[in-house]
C-alpha positions as a Markdown table, in Angstrom:
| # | Residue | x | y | z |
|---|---|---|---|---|
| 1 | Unk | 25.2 | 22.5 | -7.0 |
| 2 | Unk | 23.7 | 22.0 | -10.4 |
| 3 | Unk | 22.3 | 23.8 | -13.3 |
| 4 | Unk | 18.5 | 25.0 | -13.3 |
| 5 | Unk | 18.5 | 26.8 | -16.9 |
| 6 | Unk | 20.5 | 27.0 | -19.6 |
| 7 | Unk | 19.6 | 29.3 | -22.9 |
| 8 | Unk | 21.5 | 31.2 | -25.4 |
| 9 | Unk | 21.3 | 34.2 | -23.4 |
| 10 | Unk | 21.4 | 32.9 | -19.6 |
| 11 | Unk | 22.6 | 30.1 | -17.0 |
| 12 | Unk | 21.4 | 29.8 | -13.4 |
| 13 | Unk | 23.3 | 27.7 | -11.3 |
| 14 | Unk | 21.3 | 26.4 | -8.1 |
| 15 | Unk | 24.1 | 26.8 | -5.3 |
| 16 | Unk | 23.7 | 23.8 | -2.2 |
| 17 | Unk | 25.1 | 25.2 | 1.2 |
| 18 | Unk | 23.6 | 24.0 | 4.2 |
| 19 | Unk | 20.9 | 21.1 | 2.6 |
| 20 | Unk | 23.3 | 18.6 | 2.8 |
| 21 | Unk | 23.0 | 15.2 | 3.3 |
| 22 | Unk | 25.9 | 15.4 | 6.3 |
| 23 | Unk | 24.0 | 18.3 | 7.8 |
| 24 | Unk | 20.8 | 16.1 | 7.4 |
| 25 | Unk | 22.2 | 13.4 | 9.4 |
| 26 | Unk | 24.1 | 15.4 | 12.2 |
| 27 | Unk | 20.6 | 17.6 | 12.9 |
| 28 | Unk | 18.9 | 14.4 | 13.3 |
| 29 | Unk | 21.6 | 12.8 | 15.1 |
| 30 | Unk | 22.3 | 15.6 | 17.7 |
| 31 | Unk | 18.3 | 15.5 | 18.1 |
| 32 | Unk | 18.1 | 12.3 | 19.0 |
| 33 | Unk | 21.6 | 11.9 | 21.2 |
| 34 | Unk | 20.8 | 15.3 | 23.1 |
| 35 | Unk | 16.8 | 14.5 | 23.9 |
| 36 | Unk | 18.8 | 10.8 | 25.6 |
| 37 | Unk | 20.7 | 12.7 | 27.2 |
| 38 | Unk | 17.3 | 14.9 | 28.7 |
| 39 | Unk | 15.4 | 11.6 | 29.3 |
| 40 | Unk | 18.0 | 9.9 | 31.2 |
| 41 | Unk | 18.6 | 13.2 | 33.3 |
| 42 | Unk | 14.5 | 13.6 | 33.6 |
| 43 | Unk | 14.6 | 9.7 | 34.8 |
| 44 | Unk | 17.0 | 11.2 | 37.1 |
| 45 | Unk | 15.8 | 13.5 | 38.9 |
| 46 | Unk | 12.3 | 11.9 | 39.1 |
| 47 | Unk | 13.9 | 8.5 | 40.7 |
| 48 | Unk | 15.1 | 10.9 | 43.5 |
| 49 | Unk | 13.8 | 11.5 | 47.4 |
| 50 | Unk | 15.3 | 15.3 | 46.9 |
| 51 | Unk | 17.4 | 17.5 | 44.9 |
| 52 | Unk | 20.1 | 16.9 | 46.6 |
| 53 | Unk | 20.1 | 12.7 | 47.4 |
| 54 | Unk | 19.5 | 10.4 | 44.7 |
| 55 | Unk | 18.2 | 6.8 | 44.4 |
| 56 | Unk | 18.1 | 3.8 | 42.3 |
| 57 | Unk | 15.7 | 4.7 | 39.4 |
| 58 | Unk | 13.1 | 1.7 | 39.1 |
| 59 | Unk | 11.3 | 2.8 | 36.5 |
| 60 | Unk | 13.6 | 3.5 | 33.7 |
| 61 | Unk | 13.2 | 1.5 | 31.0 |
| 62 | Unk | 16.4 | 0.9 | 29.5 |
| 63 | Unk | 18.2 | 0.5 | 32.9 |
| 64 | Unk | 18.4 | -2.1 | 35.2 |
| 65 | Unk | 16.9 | -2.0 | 38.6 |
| 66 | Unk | 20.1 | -2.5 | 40.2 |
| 67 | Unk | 21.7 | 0.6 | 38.4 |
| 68 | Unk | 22.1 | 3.5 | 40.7 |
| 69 | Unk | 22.3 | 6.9 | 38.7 |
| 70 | Unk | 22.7 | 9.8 | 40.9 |
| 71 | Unk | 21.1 | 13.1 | 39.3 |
| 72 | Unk | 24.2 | 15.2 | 41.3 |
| 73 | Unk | 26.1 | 15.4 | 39.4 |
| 74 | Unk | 25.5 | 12.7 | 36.4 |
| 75 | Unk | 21.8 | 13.3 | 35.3 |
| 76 | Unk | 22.5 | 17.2 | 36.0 |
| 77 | Unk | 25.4 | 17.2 | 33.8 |
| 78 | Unk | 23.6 | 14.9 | 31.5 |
| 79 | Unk | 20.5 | 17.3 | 31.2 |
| 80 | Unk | 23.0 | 20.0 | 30.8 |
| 81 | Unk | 24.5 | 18.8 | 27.7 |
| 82 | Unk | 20.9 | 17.1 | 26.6 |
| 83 | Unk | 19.6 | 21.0 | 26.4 |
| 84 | Unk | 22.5 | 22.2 | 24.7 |
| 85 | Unk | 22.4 | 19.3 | 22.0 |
| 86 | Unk | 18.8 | 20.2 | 21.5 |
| 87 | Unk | 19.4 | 24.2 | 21.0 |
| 88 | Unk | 22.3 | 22.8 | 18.5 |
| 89 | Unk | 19.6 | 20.6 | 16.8 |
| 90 | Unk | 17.3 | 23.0 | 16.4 |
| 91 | Unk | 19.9 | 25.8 | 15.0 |
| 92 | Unk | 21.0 | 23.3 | 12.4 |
| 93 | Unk | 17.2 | 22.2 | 11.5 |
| 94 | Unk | 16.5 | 26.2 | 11.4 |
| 95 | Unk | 20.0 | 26.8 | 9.2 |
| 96 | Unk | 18.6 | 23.9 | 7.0 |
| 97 | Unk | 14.8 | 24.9 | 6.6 |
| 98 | Unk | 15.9 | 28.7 | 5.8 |
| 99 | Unk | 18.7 | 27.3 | 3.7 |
| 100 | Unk | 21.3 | 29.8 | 4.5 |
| 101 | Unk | 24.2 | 30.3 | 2.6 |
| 102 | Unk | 22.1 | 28.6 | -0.2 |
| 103 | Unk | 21.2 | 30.4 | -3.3 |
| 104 | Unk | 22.3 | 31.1 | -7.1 |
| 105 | Unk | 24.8 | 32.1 | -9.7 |
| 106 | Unk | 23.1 | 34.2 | -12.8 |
| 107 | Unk | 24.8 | 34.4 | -15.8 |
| 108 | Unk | 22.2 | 37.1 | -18.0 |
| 109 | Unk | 23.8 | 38.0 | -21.3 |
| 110 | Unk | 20.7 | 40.3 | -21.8 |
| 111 | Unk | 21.0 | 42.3 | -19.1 |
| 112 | Unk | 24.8 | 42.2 | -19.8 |
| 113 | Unk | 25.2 | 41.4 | -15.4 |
| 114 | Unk | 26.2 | 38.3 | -13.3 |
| 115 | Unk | 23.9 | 38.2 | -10.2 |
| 116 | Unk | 25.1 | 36.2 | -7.1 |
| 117 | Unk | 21.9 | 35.9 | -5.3 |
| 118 | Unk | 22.7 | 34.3 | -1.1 |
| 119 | Unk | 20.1 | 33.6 | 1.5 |
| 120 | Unk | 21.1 | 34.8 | 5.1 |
| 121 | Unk | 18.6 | 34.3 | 8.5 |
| 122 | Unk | 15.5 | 35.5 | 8.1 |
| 123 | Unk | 15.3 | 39.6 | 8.3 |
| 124 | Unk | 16.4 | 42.7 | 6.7 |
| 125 | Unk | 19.4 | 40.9 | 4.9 |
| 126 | Unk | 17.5 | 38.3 | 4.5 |
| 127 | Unk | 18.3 | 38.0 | 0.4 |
| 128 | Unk | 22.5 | 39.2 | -0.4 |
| 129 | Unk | 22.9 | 39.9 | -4.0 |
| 130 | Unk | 26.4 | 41.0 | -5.5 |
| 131 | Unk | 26.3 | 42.0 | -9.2 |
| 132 | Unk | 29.2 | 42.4 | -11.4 |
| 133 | Unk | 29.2 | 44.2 | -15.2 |
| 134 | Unk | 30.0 | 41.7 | -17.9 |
| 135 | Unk | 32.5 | 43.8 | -19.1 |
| 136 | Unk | 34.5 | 43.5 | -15.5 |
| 137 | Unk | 34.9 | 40.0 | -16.4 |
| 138 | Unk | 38.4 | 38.7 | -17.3 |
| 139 | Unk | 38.9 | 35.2 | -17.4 |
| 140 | Unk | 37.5 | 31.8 | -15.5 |
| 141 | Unk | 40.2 | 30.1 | -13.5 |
| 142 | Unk | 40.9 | 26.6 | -12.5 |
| 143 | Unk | 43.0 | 26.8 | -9.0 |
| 144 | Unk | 43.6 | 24.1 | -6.9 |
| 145 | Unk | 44.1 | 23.8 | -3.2 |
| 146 | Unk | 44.4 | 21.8 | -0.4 |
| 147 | Unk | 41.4 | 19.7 | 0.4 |
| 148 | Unk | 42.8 | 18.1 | 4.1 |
| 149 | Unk | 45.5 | 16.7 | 5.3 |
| 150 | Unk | 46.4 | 13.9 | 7.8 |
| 151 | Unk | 47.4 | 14.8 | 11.5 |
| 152 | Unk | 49.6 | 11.7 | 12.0 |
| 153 | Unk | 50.4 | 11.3 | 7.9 |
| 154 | Unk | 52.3 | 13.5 | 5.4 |
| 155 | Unk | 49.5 | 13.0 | 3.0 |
| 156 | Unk | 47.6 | 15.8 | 1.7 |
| 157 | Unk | 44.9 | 15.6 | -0.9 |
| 158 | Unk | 44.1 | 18.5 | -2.8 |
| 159 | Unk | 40.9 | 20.4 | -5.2 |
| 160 | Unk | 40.7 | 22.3 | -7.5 |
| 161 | Unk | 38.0 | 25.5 | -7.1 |
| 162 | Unk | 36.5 | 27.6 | -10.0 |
| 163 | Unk | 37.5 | 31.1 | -9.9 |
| 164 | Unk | 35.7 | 34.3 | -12.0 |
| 165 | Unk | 38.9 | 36.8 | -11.6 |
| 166 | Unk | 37.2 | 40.2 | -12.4 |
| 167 | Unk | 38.5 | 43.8 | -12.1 |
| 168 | Unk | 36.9 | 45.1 | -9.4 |
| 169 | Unk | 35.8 | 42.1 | -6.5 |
| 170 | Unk | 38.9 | 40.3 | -7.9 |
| 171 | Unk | 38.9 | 36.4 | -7.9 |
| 172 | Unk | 35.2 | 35.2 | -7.0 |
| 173 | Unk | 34.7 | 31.7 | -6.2 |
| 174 | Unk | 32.6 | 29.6 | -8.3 |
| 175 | Unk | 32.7 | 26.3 | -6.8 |
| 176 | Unk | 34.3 | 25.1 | -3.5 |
| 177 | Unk | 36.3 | 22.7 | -2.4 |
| 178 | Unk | 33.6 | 20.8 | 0.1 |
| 179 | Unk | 31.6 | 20.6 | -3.2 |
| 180 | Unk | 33.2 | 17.6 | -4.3 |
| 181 | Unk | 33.0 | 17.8 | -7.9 |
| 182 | Unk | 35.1 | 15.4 | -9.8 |
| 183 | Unk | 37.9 | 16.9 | -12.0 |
| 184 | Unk | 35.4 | 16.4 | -15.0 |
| 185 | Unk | 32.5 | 18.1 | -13.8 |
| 186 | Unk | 35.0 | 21.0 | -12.4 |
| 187 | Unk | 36.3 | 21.0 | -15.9 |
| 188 | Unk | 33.2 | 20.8 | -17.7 |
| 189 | Unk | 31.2 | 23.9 | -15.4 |
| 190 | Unk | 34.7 | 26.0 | -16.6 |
| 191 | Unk | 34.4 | 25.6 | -19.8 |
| 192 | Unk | 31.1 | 25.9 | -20.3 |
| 193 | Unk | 31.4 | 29.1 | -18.1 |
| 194 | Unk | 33.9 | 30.2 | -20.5 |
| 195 | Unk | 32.1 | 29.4 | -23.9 |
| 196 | Unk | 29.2 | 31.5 | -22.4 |
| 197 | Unk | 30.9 | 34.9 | -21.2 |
| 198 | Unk | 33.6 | 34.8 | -24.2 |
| 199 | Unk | 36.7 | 35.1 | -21.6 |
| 200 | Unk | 39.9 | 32.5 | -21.7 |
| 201 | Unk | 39.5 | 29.7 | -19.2 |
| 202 | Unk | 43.2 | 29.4 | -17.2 |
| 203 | Unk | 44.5 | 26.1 | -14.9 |
């Protein structure tokens, strides 16, 4: 999440959903765990005198000769999970190419509107907009909440989100808590959010 224009009359924040560095590395990890799994179960199945009987695989490269790795039911259940690790790959590649969920906040003064603009899967709803007057705007808010907690600790850490309480969609969130902004940059975005639509900023 960052700014991508700032004038007297607008701000466009660039909103970061699924182009993360995590989801980077767990697309690319699931690829190359689940298409293991595949090879090993291909290796398998090659190394064997039927469906049904299994021998040693020779020709493996990363296994000894001596290993014996039936395809029933170890390389079919490895193949199994290889082919389902590579249809989760390739949803989180597609999820990260299209950038869903991505998108930005538009602050126009001009047009007197603030434009949330989302991108979806590709299709009809490709593009989801929600606009809201200016003058439905009644304050920027500053909430905090629990970010996780320990399953075998008491210790809970919490974050604060940016909230745009209006009159009609209610509280809309500006920021999340998976962002993690430091309590500066939460404070700064507030208040410079507040400066700019002319509404009281509450913690």
């Amino acid at each position: 999440m960052g700014i991508l224009f700032r004038s007297k009359y607008g701000l466009v924040y660039s909103m970061t959903e699924t182009r993360r560095r995590s989801n980077f590395f767990w697309a690319f990890f699931t690829f190359l765990g689940s298409l293991g799994l595949l090879l090993v179960a291909i290796s398998s199945y090659l190394g064997m005198d039927s469906f049904f009987f299994s021998e040693e695989i020779r020709d493996f490269l990363f296994i000894p000769d001596f290993i014996y790795f039936p395809f029933i039911p170890q390389g079919a259940a490895m193949g199994f999970y290889g082919i389902g690790g590579l249809f989760s790959s390739f949803y989180l590649w597609s999820i990260i190419l299209w950038d869903v969920g991505g998108g930005y906040d538009i602050f126009n003064k001009k047009q007197k509107k603030v434009r949330f603009v989302r991108w979806g899967f590709p299709g009809k709803n490709r593009r989801i907009i929600l606009e809201i007057p200016m003058n439905e705007l009644q304050s920027i808010r500053i909430i905090t909440g629990v970010k996780e907690g320990g399953i075998f600790t008491r210790t809970l850490t919490y974050g604060s989100i940016v909230y745009l309480e209006t009159i009609e969609q209610g509280f809309v969130p500006l920021t999340r808590i998976e962002d993690n902004l430091t309590g500066s940059e939460i404070a700064q975005k507030a208040g410079e959010l507040s400066v700019f639509l002319d509404v009281p900023l509450f913690y």
